[in-house]
PDB file of C-alpha atoms and ligand atoms in Angstrom:
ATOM      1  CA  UNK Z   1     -21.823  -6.189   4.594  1.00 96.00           C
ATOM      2  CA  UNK Z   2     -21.018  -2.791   6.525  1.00 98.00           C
ATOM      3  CA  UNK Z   3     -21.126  -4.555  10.375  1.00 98.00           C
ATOM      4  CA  UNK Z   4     -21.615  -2.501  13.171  1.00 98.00           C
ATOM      5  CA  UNK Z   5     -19.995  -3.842  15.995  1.00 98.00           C
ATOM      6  CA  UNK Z   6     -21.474  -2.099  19.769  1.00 98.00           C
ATOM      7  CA  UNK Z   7     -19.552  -3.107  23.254  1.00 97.00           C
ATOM      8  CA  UNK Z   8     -20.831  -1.272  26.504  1.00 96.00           C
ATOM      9  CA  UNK Z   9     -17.394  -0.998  28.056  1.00 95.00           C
ATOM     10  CA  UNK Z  10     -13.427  -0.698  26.790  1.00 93.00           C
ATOM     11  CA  UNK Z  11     -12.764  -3.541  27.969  1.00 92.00           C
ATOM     12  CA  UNK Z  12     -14.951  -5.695  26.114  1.00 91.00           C
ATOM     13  CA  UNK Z  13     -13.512  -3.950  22.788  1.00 91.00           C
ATOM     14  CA  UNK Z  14      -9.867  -4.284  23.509  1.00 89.00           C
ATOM     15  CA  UNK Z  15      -7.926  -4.620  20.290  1.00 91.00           C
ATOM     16  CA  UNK Z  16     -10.347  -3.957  18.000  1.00 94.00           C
ATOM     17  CA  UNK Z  17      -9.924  -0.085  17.687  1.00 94.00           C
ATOM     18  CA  UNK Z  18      -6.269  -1.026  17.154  1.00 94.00           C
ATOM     19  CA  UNK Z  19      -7.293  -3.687  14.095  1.00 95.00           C
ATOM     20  CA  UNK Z  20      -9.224  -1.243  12.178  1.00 96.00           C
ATOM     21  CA  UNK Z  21      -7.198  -0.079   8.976  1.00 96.00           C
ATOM     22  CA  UNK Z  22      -7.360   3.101   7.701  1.00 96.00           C
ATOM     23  CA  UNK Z  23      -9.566   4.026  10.613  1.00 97.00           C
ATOM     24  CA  UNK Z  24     -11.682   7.427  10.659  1.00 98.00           C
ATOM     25  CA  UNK Z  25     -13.320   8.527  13.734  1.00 98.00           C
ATOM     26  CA  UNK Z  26     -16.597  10.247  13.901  1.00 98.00           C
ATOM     27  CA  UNK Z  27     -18.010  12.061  17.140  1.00 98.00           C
ATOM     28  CA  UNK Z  28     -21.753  12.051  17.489  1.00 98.00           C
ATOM     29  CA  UNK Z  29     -24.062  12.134  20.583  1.00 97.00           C
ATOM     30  CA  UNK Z  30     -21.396  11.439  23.071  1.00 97.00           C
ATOM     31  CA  UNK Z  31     -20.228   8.453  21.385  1.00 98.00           C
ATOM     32  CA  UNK Z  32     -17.169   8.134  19.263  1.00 98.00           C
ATOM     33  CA  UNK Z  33     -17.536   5.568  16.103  1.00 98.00           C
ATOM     34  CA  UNK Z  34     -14.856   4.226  14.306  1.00 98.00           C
ATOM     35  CA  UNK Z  35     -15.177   3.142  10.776  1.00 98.00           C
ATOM     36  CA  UNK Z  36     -12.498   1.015   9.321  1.00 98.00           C
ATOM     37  CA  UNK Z  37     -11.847  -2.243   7.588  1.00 97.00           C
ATOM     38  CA  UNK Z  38     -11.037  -5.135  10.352  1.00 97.00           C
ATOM     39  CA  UNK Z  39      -9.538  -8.204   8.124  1.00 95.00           C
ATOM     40  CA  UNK Z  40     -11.238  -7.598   5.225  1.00 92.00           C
ATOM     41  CA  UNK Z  41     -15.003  -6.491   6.282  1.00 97.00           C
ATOM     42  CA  UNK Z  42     -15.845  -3.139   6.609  1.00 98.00           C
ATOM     43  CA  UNK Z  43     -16.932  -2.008   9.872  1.00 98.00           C
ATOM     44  CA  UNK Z  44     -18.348   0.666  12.685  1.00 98.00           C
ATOM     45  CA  UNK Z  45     -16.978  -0.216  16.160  1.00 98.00           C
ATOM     46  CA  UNK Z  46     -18.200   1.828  19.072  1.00 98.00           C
ATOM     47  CA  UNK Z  47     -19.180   1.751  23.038  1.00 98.00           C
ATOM     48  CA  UNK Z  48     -22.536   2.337  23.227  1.00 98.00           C
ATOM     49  CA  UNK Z  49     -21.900   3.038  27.580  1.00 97.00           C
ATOM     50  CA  UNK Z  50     -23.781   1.015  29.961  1.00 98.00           C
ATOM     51  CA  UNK Z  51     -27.662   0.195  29.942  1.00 98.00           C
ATOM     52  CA  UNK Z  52     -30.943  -0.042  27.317  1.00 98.00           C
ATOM     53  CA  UNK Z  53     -31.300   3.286  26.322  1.00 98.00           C
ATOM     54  CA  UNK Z  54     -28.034   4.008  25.785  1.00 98.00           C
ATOM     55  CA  UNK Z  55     -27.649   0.950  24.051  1.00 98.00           C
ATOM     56  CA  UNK Z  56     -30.667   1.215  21.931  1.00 98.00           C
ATOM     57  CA  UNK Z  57     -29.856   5.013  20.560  1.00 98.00           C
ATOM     58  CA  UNK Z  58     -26.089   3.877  19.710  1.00 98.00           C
ATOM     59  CA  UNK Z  59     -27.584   0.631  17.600  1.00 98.00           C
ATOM     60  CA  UNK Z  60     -30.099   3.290  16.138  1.00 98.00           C
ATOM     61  CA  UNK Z  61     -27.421   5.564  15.025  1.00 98.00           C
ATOM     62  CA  UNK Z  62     -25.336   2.759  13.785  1.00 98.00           C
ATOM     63  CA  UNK Z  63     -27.826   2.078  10.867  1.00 98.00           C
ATOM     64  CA  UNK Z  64     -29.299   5.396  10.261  1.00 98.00           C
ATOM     65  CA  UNK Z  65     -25.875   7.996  10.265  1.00 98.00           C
ATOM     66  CA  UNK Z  66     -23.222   5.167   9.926  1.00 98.00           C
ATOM     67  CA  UNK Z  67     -24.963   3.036   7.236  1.00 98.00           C
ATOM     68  CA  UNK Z  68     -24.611  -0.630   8.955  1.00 98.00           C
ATOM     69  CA  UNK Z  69     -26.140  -3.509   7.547  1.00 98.00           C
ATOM     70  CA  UNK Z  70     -25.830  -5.893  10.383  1.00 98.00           C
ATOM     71  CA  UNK Z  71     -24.956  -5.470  13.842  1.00 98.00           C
ATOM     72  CA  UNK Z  72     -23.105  -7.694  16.194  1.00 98.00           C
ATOM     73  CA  UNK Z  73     -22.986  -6.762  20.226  1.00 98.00           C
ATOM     74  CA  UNK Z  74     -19.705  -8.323  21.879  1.00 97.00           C
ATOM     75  CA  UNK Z  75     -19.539  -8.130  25.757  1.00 96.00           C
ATOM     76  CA  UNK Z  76     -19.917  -9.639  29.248  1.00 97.00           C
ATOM     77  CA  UNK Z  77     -22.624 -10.885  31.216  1.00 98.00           C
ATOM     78  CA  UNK Z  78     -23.697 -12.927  34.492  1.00 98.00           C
ATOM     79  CA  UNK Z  79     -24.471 -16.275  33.887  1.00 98.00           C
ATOM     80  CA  UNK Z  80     -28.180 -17.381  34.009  1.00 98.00           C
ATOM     81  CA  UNK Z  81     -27.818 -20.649  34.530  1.00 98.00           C
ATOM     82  CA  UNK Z  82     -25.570 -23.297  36.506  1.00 98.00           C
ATOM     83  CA  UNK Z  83     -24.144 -25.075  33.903  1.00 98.00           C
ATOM     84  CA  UNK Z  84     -23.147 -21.738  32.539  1.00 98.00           C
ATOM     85  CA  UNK Z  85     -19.597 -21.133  34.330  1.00 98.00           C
ATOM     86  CA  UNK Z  86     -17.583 -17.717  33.872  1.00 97.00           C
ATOM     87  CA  UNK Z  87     -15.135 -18.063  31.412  1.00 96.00           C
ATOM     88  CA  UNK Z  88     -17.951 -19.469  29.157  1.00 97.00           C
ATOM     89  CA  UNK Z  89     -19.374 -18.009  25.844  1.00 98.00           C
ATOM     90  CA  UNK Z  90     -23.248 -17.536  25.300  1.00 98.00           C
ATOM     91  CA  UNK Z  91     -24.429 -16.520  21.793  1.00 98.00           C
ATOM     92  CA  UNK Z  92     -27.658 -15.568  21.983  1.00 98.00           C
ATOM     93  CA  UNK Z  93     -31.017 -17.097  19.605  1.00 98.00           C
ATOM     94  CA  UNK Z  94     -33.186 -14.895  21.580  1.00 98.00           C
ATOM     95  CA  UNK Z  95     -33.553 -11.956  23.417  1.00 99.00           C
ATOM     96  CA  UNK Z  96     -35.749 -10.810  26.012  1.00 98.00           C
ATOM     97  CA  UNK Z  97     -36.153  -7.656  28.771  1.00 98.00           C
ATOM     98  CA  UNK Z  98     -36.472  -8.847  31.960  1.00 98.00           C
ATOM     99  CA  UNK Z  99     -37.446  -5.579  33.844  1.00 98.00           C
ATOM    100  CA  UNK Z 100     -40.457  -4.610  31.104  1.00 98.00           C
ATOM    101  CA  UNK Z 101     -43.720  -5.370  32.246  1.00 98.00           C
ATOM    102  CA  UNK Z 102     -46.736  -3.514  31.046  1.00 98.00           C
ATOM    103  CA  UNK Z 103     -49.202  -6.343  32.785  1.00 97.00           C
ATOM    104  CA  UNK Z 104     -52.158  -6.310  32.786  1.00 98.00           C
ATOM    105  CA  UNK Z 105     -52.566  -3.966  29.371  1.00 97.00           C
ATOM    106  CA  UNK Z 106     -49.580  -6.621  28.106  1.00 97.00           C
ATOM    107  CA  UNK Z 107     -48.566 -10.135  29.247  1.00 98.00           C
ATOM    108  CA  UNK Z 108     -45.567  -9.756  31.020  1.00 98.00           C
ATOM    109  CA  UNK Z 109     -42.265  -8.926  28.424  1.00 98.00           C
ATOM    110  CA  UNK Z 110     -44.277  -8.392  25.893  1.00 98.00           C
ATOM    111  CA  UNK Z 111     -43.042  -5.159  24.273  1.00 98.00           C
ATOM    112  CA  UNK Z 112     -46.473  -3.254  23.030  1.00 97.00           C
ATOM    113  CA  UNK Z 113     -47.184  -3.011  19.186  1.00 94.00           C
ATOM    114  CA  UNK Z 114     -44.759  -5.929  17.720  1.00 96.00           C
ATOM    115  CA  UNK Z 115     -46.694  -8.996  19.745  1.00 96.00           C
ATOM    116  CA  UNK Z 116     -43.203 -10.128  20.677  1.00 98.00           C
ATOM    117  CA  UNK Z 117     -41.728 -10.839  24.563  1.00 98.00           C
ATOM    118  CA  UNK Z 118     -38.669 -12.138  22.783  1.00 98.00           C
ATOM    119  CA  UNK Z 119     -36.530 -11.444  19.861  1.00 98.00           C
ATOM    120  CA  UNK Z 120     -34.813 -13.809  17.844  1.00 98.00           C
ATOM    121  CA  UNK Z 121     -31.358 -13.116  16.242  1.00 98.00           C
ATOM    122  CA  UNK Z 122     -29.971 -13.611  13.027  1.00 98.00           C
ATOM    123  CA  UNK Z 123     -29.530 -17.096  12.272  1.00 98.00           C
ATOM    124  CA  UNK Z 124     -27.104 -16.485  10.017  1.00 98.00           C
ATOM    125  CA  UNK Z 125     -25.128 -14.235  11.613  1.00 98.00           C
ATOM    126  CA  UNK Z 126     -25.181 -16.158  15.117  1.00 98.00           C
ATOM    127  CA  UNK Z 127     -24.173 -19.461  13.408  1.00 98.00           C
ATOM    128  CA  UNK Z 128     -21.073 -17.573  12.426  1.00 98.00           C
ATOM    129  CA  UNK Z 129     -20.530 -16.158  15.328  1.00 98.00           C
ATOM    130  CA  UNK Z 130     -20.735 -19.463  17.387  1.00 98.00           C
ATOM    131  CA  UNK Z 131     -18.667 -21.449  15.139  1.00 98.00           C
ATOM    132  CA  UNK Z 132     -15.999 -18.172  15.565  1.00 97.00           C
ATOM    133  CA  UNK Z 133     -16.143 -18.633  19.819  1.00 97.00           C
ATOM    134  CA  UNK Z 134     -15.608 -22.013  19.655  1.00 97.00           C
ATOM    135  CA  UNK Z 135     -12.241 -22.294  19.556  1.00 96.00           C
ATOM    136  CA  UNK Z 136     -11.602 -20.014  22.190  1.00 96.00           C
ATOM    137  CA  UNK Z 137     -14.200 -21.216  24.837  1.00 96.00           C
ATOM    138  CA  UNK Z 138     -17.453 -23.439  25.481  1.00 98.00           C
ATOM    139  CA  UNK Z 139     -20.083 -21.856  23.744  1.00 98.00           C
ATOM    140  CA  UNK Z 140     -23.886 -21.909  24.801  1.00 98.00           C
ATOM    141  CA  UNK Z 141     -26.994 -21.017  22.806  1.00 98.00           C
ATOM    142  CA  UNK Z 142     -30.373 -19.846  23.771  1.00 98.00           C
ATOM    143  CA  UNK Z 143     -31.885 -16.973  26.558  1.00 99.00           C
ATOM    144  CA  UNK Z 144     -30.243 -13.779  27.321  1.00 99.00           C
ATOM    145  CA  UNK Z 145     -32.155 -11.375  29.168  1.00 99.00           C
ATOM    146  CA  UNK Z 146     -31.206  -7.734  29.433  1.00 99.00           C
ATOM    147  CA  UNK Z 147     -32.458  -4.993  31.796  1.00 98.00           C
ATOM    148  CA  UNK Z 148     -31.659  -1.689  33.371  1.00 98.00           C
ATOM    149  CA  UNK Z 149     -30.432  -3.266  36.668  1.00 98.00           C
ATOM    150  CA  UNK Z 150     -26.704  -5.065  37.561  1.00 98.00           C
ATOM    151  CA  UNK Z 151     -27.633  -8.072  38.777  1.00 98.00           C
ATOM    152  CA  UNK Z 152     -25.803  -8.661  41.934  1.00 98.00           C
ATOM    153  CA  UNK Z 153     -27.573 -10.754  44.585  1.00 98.00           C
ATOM    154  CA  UNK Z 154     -28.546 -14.172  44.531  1.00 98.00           C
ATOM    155  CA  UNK Z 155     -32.635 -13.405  45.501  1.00 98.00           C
ATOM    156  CA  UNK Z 156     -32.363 -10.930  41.880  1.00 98.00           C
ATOM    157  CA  UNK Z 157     -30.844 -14.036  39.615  1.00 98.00           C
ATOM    158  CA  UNK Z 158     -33.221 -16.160  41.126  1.00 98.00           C
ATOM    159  CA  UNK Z 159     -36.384 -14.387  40.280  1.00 98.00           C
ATOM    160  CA  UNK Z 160     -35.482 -13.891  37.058  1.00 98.00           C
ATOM    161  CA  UNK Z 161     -34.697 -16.998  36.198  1.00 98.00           C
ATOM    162  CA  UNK Z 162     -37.901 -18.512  37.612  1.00 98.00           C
ATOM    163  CA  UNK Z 163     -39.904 -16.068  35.588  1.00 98.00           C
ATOM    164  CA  UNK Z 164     -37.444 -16.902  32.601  1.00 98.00           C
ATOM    165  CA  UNK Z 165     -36.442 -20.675  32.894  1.00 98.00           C
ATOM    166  CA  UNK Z 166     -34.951 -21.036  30.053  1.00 98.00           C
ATOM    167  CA  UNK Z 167     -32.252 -18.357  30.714  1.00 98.00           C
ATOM    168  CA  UNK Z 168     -28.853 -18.743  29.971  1.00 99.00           C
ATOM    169  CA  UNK Z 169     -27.317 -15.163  30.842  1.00 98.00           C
ATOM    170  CA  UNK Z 170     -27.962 -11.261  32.325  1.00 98.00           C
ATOM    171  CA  UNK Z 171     -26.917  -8.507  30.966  1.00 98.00           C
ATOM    172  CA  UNK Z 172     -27.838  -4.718  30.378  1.00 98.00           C
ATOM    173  CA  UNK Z 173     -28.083  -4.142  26.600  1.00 98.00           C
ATOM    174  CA  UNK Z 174     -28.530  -7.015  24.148  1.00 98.00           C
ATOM    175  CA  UNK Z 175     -32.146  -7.006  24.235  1.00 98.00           C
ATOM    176  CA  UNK Z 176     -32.850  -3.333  23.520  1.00 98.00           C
ATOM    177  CA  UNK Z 177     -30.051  -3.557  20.593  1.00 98.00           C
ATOM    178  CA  UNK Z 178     -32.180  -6.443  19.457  1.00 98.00           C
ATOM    179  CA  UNK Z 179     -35.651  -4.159  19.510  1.00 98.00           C
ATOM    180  CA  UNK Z 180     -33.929  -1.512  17.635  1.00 98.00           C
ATOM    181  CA  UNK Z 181     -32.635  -3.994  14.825  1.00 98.00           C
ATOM    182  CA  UNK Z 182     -36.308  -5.611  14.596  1.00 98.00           C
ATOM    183  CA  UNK Z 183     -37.968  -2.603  14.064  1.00 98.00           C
ATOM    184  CA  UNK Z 184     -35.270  -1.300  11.856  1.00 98.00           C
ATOM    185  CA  UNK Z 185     -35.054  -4.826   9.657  1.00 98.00           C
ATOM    186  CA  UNK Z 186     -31.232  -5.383  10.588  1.00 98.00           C
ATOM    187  CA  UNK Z 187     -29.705  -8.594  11.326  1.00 98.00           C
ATOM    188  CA  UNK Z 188     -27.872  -8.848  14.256  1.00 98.00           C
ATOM    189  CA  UNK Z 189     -26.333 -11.222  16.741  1.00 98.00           C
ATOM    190  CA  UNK Z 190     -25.581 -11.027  20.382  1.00 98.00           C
ATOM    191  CA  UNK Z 191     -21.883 -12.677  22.127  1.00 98.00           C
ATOM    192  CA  UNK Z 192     -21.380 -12.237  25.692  1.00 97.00           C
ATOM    193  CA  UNK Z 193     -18.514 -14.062  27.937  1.00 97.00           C
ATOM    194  CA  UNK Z 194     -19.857 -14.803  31.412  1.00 97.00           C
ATOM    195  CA  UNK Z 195     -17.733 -12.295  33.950  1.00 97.00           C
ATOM    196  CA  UNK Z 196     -19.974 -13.396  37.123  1.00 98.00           C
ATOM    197  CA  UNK Z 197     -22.633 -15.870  38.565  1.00 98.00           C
ATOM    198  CA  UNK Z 198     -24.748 -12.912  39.096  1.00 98.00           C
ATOM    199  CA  UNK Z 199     -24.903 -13.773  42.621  1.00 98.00           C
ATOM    200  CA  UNK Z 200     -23.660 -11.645  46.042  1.00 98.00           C
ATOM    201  CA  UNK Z 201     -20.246 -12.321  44.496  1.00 97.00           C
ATOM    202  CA  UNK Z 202     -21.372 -10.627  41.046  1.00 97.00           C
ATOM    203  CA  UNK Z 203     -19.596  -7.183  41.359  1.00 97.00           C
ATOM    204  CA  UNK Z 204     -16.333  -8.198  43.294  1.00 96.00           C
ATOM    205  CA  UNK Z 205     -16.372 -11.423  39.840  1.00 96.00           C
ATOM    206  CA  UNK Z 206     -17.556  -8.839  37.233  1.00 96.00           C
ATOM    207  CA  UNK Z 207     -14.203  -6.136  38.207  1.00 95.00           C
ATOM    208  CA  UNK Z 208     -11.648  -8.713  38.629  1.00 95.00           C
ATOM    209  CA  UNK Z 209     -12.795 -10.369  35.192  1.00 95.00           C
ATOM    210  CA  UNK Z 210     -13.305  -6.820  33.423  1.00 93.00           C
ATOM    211  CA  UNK Z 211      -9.728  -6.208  34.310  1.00 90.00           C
ATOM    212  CA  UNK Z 212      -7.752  -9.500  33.732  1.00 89.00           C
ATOM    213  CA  UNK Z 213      -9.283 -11.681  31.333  1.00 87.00           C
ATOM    214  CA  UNK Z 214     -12.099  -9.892  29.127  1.00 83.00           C
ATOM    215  CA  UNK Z 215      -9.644  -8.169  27.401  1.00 80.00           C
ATOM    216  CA  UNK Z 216      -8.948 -11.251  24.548  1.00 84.00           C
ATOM    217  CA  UNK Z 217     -12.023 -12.521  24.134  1.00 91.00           C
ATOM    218  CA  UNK Z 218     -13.732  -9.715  21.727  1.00 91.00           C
ATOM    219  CA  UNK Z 219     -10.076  -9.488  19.902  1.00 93.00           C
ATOM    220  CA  UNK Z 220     -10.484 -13.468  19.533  1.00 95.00           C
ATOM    221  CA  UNK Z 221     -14.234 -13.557  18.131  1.00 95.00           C
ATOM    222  CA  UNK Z 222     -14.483 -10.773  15.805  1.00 96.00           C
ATOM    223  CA  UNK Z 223     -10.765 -11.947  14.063  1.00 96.00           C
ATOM    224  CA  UNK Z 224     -12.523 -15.395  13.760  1.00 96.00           C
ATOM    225  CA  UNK Z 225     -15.736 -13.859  12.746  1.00 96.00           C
ATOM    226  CA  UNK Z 226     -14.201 -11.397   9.960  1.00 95.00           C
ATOM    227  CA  UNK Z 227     -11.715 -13.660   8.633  1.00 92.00           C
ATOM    228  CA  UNK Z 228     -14.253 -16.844   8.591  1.00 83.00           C
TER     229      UNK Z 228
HETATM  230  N1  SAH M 301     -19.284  -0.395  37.725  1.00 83.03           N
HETATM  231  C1  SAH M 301     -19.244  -0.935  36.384  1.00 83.03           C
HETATM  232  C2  SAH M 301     -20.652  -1.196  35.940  1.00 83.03           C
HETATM  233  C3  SAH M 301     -20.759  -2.147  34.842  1.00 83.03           C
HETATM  234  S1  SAH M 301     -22.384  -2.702  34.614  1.00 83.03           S
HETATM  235  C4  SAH M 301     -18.518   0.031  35.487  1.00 83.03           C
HETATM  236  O1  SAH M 301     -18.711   1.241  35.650  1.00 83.03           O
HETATM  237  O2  SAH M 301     -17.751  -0.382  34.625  1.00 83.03           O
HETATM  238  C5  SAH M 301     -22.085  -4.274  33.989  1.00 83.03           C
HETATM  239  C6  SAH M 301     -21.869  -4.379  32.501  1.00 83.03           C
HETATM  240  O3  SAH M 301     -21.520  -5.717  32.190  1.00 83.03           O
HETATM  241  C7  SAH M 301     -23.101  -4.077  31.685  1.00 83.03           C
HETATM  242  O4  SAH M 301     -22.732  -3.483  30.464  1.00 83.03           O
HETATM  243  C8  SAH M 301     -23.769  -5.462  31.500  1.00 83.03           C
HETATM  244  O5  SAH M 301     -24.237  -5.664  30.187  1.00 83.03           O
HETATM  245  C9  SAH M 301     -22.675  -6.484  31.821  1.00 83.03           C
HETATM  246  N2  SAH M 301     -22.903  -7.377  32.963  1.00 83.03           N
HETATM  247  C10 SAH M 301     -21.969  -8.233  33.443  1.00 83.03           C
HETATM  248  N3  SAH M 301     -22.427  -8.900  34.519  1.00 83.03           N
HETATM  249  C11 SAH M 301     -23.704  -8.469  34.738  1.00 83.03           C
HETATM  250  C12 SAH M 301     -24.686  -8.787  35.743  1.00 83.03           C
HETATM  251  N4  SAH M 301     -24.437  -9.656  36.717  1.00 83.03           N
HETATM  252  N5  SAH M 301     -25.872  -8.130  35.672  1.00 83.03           N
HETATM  253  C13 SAH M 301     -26.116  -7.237  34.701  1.00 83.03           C
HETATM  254  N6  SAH M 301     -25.213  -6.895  33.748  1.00 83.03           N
HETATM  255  C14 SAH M 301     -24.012  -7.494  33.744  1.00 83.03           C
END
C-alpha cells in the first residue's frame, strides 16, 4: 500500500508532517506533498486547500505523479444530523454532492456518465478506519455530503438534509475525492470530526474547534490506522 492521505486545512493534519520519517517534499501545482513512511506504511500527506475542485485535482495528482494506491481524506465537517454532536467521528460508506444538479437531463445528484448520485467507499479501508476512531471518539457511519458552499445557517442544513435524509455530515471535499478515486479505480475512505451543527452558529463553532481541539484527532486516527 502507498496511502495518500489529503486534509483541506493545517489543522486537520497536525502532527502528521512531523511523523513522516525520512520525509521528502515535492512542490507541484501549488500544493506541497510529502512522501514518507508514518509507522511503518508508506505514505503521501498533503492539503489539498478548501473546496471540490481543489480537492478533486490534489486526489488526481496523488495517484497519477505520486503513485498512491489508496487514499484516505481526514478532516472536519458540520454535522448532518441531531444525534451527530461535535466532537463526534463520521466515517463515511457513501458519498454524495449536494450542490450538483443537472435535472431534468439527470435526476438530481446524479453525476452524468457513471449512473451514480452516490459513491460508496472502500469497505475495507473504512472498516479500518472506524475501528482506528473508536477509541478516541463515537464514531458514526453512513451519508456525507460535500459541496462548494460552507454551510452556515440553519434554513441551508435543513434543505439539504430533507433532500438527503439519510445524512449524517457537510462538508466541502469528500465527495469529489470520492469521484476522482471511482473513476480512477482507487480505494479510498473518508473521516471527518464534526467542528459545527452547521447551523447560524456554524462559523463562530467551526473557528473555535479548528483552533483548540481538531488538532489531535487526525494525529490519533492515522497512528491507529497505520499501526493497526
Ligand atoms: N474561513 C475558513 C473556511 C473553512 S471552510 C478558513 O479559511 O479556514 C470549512 C472547511 O471545513 C472545509 O474544508 C469543509 O470541508 C469543512 N467544514 C466544516 N464545517 C463545515 C460546514 N458547516 N459546511 C461546510 N464545510 C464544513
Amino acid at each position: 500500500m502507498r496511502l495518500g492521505i489529503i486534509s483541506a486545512l493545517a489543522e486537520e493534519q497536525h502532527g502528521l508532517i512531523e511523523a513522516l520519517e525520512s520525509p521528502s517534499r515535492h512542490f507541484h501545482g501549488m500544493r506541497e506533498y510529502t512522501a514518507g513512511k508514518l509507522w511503518e506504511i508508506d505514505a503521501v500527506c498533503v492539503l489539498s486547500r478548501i473546496g471540490k475542485v481543489a480537492a478533486a485535482m490534489t486526489a488526481a495528482i496523488l495517484v497519477e505523479k505520486f503513485g498512491v494506491t489508496h487514499i484516505v481524506f481526514t478532516g472536519v465537517a458540520g454535522s448532518g444530523d441531531k444525534n451527530v454532536n461535535v466532537g463526534d467521528i463520521v466515517v463515511a460508506d457513501t458519498l454524495v454532492q449536494h450542490d450538483f444538479d443537472a435535472s431534468p437531463l439527470f435526476p438530481r445528484f446524479e453525476i452524468p456518465l457513471t449512473g451514480l448520485s452516490s459513491f460508496a467507499t472502500d469497505v475495507a479501508l473504512t472498516e479500518r478506519l472506524a475501528g482506528a476512531a473508536a477509541p478516541i471518539s463515537r464514531v458514526h457511519r453512513g451519508l456525507i455530503a460535500s459541496g462548494d458552499q460552507f454551510i452556515g445557517k440553519l434554513t441551508q442544513i435543513q434543505a439539504i438534509k430533507t433532500a438527503l435524509p439519510q445524512l449524517l455530515a457537510v462538508e466541502m471535499e469528500g465527495a469529489a475525492v470520492a469521484q476522482v478515486c471511482f473513476e480512477l479505480g482507487i480505494p479510498f475512505a473518508v473521516i471527518r470530526t464534526i467542528s459545527d451543527n452547521a447551523n447560524d452558529e456554524a462559523a463562530v463553532d467551526f473557528m473555535h474547534f479548528i483552533k483548540t481541539v481538531a488538532a489531535g484527532y487526525a494525529f490519533d486516527v492515522i497512528r491507529n490506522f497505520c499501526k493497526g
